mmCIF file of C-alpha atoms in Angstrom:
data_model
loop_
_atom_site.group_PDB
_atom_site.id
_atom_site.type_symbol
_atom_site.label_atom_id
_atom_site.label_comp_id
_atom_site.label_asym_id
_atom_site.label_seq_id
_atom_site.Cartn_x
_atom_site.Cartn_y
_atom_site.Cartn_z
ATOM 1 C CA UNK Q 1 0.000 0.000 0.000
ATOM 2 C CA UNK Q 2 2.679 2.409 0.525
ATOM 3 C CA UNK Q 3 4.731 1.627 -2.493
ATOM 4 C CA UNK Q 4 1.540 2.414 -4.487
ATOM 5 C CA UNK Q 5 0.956 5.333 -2.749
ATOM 6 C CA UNK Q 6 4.624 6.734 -3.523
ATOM 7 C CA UNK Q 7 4.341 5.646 -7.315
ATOM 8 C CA UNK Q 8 0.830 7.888 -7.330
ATOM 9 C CA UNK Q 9 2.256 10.583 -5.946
ATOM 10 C CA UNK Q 10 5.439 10.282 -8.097
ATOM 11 C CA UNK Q 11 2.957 9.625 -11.053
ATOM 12 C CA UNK Q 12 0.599 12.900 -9.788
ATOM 13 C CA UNK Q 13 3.455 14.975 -9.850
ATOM 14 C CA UNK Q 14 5.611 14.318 -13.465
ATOM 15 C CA UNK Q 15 2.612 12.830 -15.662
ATOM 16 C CA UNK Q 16 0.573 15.540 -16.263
ATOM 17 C CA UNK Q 17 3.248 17.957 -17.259
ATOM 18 C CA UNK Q 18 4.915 15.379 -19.453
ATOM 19 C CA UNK Q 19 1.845 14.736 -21.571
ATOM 20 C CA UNK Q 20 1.297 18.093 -22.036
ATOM 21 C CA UNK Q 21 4.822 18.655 -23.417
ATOM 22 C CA UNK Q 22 4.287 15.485 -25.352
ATOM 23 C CA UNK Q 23 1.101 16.725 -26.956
ATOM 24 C CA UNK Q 24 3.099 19.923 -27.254
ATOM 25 C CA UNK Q 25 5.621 18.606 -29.723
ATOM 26 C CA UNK Q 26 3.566 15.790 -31.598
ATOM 27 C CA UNK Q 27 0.764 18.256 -32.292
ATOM 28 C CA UNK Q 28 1.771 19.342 -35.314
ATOM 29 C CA UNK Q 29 2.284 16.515 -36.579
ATOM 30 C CA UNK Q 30 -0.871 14.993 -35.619
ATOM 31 C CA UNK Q 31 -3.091 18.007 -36.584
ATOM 32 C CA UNK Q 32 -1.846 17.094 -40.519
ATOM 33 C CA UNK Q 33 -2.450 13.659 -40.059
ATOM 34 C CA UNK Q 34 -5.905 14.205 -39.073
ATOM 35 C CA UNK Q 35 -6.553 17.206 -41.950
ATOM 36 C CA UNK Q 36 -4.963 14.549 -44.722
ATOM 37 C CA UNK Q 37 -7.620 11.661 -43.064
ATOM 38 C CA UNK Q 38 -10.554 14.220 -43.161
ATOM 39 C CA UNK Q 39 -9.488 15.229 -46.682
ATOM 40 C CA UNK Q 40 -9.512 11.410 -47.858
ATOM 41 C CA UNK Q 41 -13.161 11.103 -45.973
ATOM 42 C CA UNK Q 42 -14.621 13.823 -47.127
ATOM 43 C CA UNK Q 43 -13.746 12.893 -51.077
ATOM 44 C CA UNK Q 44 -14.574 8.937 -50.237
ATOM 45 C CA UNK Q 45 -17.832 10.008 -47.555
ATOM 46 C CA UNK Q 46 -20.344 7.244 -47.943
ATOM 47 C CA UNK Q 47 -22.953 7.365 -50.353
ATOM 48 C CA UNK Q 48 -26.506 7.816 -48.561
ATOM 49 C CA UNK Q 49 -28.555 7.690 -52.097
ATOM 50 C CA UNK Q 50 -31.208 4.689 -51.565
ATOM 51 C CA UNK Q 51 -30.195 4.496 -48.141
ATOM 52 C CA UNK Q 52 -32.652 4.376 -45.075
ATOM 53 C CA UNK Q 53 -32.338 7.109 -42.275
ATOM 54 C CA UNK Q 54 -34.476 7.380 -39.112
ATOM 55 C CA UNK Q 55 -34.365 11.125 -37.902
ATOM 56 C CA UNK Q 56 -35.919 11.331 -34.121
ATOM 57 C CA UNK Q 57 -36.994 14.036 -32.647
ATOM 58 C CA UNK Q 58 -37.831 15.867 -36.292
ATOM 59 C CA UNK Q 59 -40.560 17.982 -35.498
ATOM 60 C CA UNK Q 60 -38.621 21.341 -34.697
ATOM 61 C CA UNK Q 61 -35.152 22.592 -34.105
ATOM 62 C CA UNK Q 62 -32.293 20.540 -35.116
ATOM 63 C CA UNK Q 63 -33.914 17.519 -36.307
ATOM 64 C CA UNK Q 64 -36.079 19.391 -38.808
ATOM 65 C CA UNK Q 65 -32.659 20.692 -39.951
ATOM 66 C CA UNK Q 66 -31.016 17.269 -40.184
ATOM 67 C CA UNK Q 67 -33.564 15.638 -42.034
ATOM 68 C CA UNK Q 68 -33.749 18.660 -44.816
ATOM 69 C CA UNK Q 69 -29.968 18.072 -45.176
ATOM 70 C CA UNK Q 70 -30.424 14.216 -45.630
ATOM 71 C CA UNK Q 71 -33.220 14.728 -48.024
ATOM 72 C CA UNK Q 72 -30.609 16.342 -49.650
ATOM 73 C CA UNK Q 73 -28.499 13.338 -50.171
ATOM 74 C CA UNK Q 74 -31.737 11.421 -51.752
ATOM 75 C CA UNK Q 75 -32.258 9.102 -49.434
ATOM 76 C CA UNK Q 76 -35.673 7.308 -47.625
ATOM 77 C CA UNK Q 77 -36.286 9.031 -45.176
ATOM 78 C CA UNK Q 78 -38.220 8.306 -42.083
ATOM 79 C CA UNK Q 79 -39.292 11.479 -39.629
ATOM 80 C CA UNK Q 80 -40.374 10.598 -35.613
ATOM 81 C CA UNK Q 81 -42.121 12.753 -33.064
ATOM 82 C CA UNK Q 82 -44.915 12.838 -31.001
ATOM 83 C CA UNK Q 83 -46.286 16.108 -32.785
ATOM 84 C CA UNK Q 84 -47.133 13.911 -36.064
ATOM 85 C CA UNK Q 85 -49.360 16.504 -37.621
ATOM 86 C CA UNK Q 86 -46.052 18.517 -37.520
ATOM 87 C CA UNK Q 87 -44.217 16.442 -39.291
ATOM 88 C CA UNK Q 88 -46.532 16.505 -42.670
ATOM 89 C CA UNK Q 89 -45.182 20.091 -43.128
ATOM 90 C CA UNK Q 90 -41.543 19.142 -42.355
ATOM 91 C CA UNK Q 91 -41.861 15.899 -44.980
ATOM 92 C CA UNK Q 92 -43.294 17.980 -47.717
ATOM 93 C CA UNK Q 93 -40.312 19.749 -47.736
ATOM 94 C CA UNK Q 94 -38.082 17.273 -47.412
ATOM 95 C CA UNK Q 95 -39.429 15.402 -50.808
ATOM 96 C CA UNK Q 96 -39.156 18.727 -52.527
ATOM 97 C CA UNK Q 97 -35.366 18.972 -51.263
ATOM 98 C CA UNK Q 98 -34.505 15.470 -52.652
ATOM 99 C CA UNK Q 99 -35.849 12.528 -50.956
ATOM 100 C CA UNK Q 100 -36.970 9.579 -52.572
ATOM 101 C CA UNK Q 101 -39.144 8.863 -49.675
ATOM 102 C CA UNK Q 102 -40.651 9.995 -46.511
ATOM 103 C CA UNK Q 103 -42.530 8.409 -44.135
ATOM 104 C CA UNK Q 104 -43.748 9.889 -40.680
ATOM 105 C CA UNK Q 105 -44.367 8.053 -37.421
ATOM 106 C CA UNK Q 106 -45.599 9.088 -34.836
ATOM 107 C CA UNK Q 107 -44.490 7.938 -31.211
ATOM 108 C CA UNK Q 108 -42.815 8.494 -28.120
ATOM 109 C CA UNK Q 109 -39.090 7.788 -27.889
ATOM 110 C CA UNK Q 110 -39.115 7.015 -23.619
ATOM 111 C CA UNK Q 111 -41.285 4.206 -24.277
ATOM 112 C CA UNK Q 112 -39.384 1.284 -25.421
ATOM 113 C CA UNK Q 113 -42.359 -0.405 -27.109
ATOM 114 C CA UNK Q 114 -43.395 2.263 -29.196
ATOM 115 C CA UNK Q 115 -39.666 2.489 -30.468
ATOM 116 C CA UNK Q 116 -39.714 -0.976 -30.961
ATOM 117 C CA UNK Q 117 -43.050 -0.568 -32.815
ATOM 118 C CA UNK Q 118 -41.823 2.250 -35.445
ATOM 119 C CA UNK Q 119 -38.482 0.716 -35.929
ATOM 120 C CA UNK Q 120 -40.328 -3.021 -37.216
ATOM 121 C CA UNK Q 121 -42.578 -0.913 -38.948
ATOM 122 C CA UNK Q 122 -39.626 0.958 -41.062
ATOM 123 C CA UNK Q 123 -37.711 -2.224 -41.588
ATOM 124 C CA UNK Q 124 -40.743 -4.104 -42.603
ATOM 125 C CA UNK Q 125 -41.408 -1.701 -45.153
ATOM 126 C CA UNK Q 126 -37.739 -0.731 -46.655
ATOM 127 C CA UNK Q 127 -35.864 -3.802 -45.664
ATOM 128 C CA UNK Q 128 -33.244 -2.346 -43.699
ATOM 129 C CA UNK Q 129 -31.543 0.498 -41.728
ATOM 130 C CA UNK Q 130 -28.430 2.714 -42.409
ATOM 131 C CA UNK Q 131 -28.693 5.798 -39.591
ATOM 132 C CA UNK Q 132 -30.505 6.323 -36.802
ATOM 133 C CA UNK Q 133 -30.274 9.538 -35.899
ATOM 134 C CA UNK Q 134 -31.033 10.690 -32.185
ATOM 135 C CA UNK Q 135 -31.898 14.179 -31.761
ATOM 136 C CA UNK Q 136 -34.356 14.512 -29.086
ATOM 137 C CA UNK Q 137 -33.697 17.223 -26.420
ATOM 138 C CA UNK Q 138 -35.743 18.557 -23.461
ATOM 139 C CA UNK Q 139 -34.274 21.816 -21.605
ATOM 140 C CA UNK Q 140 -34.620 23.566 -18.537
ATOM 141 C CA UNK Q 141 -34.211 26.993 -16.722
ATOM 142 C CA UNK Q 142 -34.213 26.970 -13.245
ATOM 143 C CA UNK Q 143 -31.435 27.230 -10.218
ATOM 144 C CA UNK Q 144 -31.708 23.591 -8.584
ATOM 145 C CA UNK Q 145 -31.975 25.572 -5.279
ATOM 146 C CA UNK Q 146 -34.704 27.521 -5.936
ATOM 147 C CA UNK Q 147 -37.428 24.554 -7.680
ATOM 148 C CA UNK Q 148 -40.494 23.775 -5.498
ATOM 149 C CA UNK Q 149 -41.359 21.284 -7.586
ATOM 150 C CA UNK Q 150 -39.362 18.222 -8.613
ATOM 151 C CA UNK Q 151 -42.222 16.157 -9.958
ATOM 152 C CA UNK Q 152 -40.323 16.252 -13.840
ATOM 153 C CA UNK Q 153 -36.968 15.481 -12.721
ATOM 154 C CA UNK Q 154 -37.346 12.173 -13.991
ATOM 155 C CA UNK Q 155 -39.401 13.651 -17.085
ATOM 156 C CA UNK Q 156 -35.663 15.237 -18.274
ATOM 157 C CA UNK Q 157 -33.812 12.486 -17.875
ATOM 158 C CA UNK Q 158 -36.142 9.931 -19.504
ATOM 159 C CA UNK Q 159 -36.250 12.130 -22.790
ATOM 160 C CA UNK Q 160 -32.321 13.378 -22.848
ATOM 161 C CA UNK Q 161 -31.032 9.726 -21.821
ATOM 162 C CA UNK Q 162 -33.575 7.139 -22.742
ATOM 163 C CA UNK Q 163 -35.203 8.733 -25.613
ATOM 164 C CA UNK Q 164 -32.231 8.106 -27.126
ATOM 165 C CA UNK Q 165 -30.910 4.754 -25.698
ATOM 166 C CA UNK Q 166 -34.259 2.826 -26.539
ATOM 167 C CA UNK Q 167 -34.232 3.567 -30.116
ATOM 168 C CA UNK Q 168 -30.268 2.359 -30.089
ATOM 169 C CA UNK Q 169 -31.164 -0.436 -28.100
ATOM 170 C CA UNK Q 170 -34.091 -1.274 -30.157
ATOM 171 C CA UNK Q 171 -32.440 -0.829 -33.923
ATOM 172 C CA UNK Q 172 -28.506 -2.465 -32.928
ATOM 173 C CA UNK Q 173 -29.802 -5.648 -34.946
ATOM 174 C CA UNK Q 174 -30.272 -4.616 -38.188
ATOM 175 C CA UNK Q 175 -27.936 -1.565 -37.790
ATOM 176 C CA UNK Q 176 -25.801 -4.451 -37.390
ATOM 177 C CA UNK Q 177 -27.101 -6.077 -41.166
ATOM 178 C CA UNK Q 178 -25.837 -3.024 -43.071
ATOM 179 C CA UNK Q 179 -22.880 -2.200 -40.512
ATOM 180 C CA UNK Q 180 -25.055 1.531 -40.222
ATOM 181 C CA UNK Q 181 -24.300 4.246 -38.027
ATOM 182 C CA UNK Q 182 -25.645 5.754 -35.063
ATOM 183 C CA UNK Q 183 -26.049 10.257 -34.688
ATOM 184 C CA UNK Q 184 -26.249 11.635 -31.557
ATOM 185 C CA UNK Q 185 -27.295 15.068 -30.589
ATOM 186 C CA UNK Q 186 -25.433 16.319 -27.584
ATOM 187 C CA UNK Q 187 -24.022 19.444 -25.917
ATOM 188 C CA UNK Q 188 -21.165 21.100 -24.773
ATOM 189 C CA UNK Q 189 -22.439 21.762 -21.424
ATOM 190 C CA UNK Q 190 -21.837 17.927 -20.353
ATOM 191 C CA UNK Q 191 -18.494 19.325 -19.591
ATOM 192 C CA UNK Q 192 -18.908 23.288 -19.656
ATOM 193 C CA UNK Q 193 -20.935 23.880 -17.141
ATOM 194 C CA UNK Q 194 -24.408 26.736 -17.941
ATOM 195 C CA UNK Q 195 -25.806 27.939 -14.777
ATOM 196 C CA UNK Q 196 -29.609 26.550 -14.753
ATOM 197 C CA UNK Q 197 -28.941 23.704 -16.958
ATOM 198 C CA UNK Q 198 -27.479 20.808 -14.368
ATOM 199 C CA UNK Q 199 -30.113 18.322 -15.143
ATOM 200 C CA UNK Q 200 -29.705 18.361 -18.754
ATOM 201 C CA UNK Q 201 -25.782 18.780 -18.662
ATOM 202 C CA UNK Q 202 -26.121 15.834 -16.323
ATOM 203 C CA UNK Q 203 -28.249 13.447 -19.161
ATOM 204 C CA UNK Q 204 -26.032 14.622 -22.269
ATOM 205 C CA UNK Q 205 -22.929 14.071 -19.994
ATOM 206 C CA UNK Q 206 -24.529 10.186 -19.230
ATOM 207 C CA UNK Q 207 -25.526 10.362 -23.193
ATOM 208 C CA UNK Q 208 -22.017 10.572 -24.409
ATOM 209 C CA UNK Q 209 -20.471 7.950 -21.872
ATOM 210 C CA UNK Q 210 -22.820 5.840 -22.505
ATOM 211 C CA UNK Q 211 -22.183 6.475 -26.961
ATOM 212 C CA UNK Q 212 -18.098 5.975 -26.020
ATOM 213 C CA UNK Q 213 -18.311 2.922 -24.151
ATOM 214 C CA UNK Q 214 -20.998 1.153 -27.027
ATOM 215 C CA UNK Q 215 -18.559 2.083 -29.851
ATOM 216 C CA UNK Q 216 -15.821 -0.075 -28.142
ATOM 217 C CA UNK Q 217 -19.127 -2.584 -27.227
ATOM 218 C CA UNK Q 218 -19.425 -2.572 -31.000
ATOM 219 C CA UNK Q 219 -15.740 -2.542 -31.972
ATOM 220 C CA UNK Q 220 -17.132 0.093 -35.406
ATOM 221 C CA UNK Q 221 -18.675 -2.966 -36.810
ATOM 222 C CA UNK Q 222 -21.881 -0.037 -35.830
ATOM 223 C CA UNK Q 223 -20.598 3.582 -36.628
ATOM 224 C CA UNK Q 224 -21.394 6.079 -33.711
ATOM 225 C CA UNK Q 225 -20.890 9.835 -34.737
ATOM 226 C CA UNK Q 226 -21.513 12.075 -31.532
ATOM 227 C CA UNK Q 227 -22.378 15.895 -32.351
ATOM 228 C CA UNK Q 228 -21.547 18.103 -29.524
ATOM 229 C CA UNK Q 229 -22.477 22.034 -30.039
ATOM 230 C CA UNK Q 230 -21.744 25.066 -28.228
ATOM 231 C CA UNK Q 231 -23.835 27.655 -26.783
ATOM 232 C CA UNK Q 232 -26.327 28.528 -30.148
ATOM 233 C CA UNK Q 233 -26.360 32.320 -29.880
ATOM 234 C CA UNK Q 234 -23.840 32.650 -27.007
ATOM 235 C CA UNK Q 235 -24.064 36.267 -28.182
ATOM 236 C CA UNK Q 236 -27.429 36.749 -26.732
ATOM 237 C CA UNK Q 237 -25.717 35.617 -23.514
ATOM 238 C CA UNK Q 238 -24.435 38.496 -21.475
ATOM 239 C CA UNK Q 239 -23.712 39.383 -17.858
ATOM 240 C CA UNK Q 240 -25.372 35.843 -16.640
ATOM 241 C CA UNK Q 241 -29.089 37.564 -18.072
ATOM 242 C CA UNK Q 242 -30.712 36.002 -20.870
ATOM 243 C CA UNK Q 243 -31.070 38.998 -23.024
ATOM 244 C CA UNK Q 244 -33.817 39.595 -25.939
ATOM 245 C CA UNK Q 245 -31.937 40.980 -29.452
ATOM 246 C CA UNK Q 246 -33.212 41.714 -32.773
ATOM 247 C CA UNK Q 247 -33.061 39.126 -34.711
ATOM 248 C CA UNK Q 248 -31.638 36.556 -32.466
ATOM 249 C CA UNK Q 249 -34.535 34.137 -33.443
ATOM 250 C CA UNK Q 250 -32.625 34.707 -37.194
ATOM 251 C CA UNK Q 251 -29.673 34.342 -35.568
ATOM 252 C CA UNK Q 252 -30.337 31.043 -34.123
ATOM 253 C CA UNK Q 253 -31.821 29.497 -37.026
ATOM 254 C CA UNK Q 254 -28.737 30.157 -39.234
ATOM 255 C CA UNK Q 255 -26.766 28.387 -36.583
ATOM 256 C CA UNK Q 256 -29.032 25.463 -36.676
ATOM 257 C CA UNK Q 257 -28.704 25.036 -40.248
ATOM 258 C CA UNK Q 258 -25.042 25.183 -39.943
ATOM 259 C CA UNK Q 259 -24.618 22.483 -37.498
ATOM 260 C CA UNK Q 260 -26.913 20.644 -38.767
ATOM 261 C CA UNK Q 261 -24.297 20.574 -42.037
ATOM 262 C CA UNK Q 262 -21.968 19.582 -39.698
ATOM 263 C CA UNK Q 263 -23.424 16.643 -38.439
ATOM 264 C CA UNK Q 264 -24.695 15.292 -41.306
ATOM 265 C CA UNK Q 265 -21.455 15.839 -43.740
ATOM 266 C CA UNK Q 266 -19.592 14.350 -40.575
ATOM 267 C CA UNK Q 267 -21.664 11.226 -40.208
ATOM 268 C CA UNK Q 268 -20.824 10.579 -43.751
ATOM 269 C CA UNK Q 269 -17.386 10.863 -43.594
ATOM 270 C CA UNK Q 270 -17.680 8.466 -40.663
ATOM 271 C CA UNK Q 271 -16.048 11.071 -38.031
ATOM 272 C CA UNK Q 272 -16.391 9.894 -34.452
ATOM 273 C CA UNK Q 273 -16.700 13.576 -32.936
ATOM 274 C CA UNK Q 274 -18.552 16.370 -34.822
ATOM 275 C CA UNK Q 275 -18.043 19.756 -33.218
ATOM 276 C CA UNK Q 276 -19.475 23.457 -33.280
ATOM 277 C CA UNK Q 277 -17.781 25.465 -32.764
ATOM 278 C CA UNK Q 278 -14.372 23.166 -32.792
ATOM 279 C CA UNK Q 279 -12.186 25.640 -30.580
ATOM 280 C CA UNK Q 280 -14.614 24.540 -27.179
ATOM 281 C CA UNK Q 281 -12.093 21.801 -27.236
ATOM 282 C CA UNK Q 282 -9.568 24.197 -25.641
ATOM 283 C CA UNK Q 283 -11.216 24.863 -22.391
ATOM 284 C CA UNK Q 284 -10.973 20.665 -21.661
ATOM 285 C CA UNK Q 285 -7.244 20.997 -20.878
ATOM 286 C CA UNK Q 286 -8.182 24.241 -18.579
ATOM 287 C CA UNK Q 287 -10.955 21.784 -16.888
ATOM 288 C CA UNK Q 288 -8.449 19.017 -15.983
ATOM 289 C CA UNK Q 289 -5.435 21.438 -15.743
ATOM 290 C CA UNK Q 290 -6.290 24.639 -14.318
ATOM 291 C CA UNK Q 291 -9.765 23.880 -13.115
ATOM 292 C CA UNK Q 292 -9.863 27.023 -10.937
ATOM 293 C CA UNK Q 293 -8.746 29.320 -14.021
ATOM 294 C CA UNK Q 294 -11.670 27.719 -16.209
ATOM 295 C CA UNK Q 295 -14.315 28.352 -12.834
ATOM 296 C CA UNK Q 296 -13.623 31.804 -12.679
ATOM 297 C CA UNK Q 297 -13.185 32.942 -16.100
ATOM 298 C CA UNK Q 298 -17.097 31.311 -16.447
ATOM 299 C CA UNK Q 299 -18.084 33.189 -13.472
ATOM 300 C CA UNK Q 300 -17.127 36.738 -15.066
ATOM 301 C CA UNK Q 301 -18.501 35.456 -18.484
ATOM 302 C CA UNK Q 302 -21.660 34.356 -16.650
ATOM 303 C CA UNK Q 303 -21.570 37.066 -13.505
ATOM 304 C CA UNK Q 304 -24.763 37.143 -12.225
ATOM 305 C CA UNK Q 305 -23.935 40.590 -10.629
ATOM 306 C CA UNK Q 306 -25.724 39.955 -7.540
ATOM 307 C CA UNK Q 307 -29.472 39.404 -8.066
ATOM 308 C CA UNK Q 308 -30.170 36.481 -10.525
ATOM 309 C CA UNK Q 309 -33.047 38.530 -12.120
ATOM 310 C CA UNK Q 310 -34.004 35.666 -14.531
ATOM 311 C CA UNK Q 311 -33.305 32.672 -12.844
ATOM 312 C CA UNK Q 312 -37.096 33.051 -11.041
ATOM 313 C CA UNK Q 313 -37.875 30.956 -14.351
ATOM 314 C CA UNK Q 314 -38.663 27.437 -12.852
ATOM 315 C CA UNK Q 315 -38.573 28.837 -9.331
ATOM 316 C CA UNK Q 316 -42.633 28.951 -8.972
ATOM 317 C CA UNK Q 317 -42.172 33.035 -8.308
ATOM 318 C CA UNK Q 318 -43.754 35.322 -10.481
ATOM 319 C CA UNK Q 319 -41.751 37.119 -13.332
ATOM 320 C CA UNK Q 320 -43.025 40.737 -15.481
ATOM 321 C CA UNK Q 321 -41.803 41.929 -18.782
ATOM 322 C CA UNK Q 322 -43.051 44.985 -19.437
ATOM 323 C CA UNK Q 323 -44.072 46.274 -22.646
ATOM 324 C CA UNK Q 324 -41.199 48.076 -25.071
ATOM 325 C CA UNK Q 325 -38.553 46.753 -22.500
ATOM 326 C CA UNK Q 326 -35.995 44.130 -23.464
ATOM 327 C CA UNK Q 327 -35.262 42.726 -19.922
ATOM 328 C CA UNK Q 328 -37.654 40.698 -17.574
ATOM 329 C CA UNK Q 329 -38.477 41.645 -14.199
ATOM 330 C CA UNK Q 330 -40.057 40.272 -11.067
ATOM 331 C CA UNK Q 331 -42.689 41.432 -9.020
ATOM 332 C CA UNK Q 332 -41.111 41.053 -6.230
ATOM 333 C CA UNK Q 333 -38.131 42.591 -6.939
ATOM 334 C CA UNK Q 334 -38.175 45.229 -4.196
ATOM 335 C CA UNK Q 335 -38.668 42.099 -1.437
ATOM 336 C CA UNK Q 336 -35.714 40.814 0.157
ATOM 337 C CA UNK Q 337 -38.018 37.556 0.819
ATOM 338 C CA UNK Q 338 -39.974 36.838 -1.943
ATOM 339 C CA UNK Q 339 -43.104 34.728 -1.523
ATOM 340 C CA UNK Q 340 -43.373 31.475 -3.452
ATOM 341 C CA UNK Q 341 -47.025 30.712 -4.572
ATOM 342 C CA UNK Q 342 -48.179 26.786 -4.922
ATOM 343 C CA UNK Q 343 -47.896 25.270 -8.064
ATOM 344 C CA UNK Q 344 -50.168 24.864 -10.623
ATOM 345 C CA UNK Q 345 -52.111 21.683 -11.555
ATOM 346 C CA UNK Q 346 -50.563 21.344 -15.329
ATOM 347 C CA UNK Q 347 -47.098 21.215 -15.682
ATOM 348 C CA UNK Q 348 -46.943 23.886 -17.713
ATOM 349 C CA UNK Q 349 -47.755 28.294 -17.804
ATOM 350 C CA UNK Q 350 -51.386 28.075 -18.514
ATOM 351 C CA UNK Q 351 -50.913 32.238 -19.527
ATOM 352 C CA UNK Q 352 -50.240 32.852 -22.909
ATOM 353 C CA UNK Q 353 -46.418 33.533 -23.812
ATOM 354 C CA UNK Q 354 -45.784 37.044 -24.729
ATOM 355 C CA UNK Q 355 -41.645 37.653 -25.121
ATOM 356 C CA UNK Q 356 -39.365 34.592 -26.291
ATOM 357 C CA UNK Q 357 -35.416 35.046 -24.911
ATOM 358 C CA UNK Q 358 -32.798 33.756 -26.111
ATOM 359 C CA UNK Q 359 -31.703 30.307 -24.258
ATOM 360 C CA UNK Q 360 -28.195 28.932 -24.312
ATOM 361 C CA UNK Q 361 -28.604 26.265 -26.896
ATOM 362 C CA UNK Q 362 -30.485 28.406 -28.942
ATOM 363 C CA UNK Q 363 -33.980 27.085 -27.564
ATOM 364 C CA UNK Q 364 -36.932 29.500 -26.393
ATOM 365 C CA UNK Q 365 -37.288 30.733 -22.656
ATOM 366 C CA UNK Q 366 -40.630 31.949 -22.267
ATOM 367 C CA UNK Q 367 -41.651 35.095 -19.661
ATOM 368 C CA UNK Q 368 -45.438 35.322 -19.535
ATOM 369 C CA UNK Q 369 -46.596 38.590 -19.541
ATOM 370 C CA UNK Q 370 -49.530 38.045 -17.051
ATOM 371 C CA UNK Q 371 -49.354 38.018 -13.006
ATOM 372 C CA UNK Q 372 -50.245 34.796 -12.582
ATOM 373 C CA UNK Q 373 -47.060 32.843 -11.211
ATOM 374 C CA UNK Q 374 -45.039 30.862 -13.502
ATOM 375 C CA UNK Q 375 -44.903 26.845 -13.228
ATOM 376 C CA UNK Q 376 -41.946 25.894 -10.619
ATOM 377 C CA UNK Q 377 -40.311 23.796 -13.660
ATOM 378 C CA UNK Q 378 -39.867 25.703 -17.147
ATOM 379 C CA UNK Q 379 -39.197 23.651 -20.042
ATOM 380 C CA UNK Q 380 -38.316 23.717 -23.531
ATOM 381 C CA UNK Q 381 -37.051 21.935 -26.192
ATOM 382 C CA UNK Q 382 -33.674 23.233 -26.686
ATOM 383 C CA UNK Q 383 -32.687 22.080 -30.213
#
């Protein structure tokens, strides 16, 4: 026990500055190794004409996006959500952009069944499977601290983890016929942390362990491409405070489009890792390095300066915008203890939204223009 002790402490002390003056000198070399291999893939990407693609999660956001850029490629495509009359808009589109086929489905990705249902169904009718692409997402916008009620906890975990394990688990078999790939739709907050956003950090952080270990399960007889994307209008994010700006909504789409590019020209070049905006990567040798350098530049990015204004979103207390302003504000702002009023019986604002801000992954936050008290959990669909 002691001689392992010493040879972790010896270990602690010269490892981590001899990799980094390792990766220091071989970098060069291995940054034109890797722009020579994506050269190669991107002039030899696989051919998705014919092929069959499963886009979850198409509805809105970035899976509408994805399957327009498939469509693209001319393939059969099949679009699932639980808003099916949704997706009759989205596959109209999507023939007139290129593909052969469409078919919708509509079911719910947490249930295991239904997955199993819509995934027989679309290998019944085609034959087989090529991608599966998981892009399902369920946000949040609340300090943990300050929820009164924690009756959808589980809710955001069952759609950001299992809505997109049960489809995997489900389609591995005949994945497995046409050695297919696997998309999944993550987020750069499982490891750059977004004040208000632990539970969903947490799933995407679980989603992309859980990706890394089944590739090596799989040894890339499956491909598994993991998108990862960085705040969507980060530019809207300022002093901690969501903040409304003219066409941010504009803004946001754009960005959408443009990852949604990236993932798909990445899945067919058979890339592992697909990330926007690349340069994140940095602050991962600042989190196991200098953690305390990475904590407090994030706290002056994301300063709250004192009173967290807009985090009452999710907190059950009641939140104003007032007309031709561009900043919320709470009732009880002039109350050093502000009153929390008892939920309401639907888990969601029954007043009608009035202002949409600017969340961090691009999603809407909603302020309600009326007095009635907001719903102690918020959520939205982020991509």
């Amino acid at each position: 026990m002691v001689m392992m002790d010493l040879v972790n402490s010896v270990m602690n002390l010269f490892v981590p500055p001899a990799s980094l003056v390792v990766m220091a000198c071989a970098w060069p070399a291995l940054y034109f190794i890797n722009t020579c291999e994506w050269l190669y893939k991107s002039f030899h990407g696989e051919d998705m004409e014919d092929k069959v693609v499963i886009v979850t999660g198409a509805s809105s956001g970035i899976g509408e996006q994805i399957a327009y850029e498939y469509a693209k490629r001319r393939v059969n495509l099949v679009l699932v959500a639980r808003r099916e009359n949704r997706l009759r808009g989205i596959s109209e589109r999507a023939r007139v952009l290129g593909a052969k086929h469409v078919m919708i489905v509509g079911a719910d990705v947490v249930k295991e069944d239904e997955c199993r249902r819509f995934i027989n169904q679309v290998v019944s009718y085609y034959g087989r499977l090529d991608h599966l692409v998981n892009t399902v997402s369920l946000g949040h916008t609340f300090y943990l601290e300050e929820v009164v009620d924690n009756s959808v906890f589980p809710h955001l975990l069952d759609i950001n983890f299992w809505g997109n394990v049960y489809p995997t688990y489900v389609a591995l078999p005949h994945l497995h016929e046409t050695n297919g790939r696997i998309v999944v739709n993550a987020a750069v907050e499982t490891w750059l942390p977004l004040p208000r956003m632990s539970l969903y950090g947490a799933a995407k952080a679980a989603l992309i362990n859980f990706y890394d270990t089944l590739r090596f399960e799989l040894n890339d007889e499956i491909g598994i491409t993991i998108a990862t994307h960085g705040w969507i209008g980060a530019s809207e994010v300022t002093g901690g405070k969501f903040m409304l700006e003219e066409g941010a909504e504009m803004q946001r789409r754009e960005e959408r489009e443009d990852y949604a590019k990236r993932i798909v020209s990445g899945a067919c070049r058979g890339d592992h890792y697909v990330k926007c905006p690349s340069w994140y990567d940095i602050f991962l040798i600042y989190r196991y390095f200098a953690p305390g350098v990475l904590n407090w530049t994030l706290r002056q990015l994301l300063a709250s300066h004192g009173a967290r204004r807009t985090s009452l979103m999710g907190t059950g207390r009641p939140l104003l915008l007032e007309s031709g302003t561009s900043s919320p504000r709470s009732t009880d702002s002039g109350s050093s203890s502000p009153r929390r009023p008892e939920p309401s019986s639907s888990p969601w604002s029954s007043s009608p939204p009035r202002k949409i801000l600017a969340g961090p992954s691009g999603g809407p936050v909603t302020f309600s223009s009326s007095r009635s008290p907001v719903h102690p959990v918020q959520m939205h669909k982020l991509e």
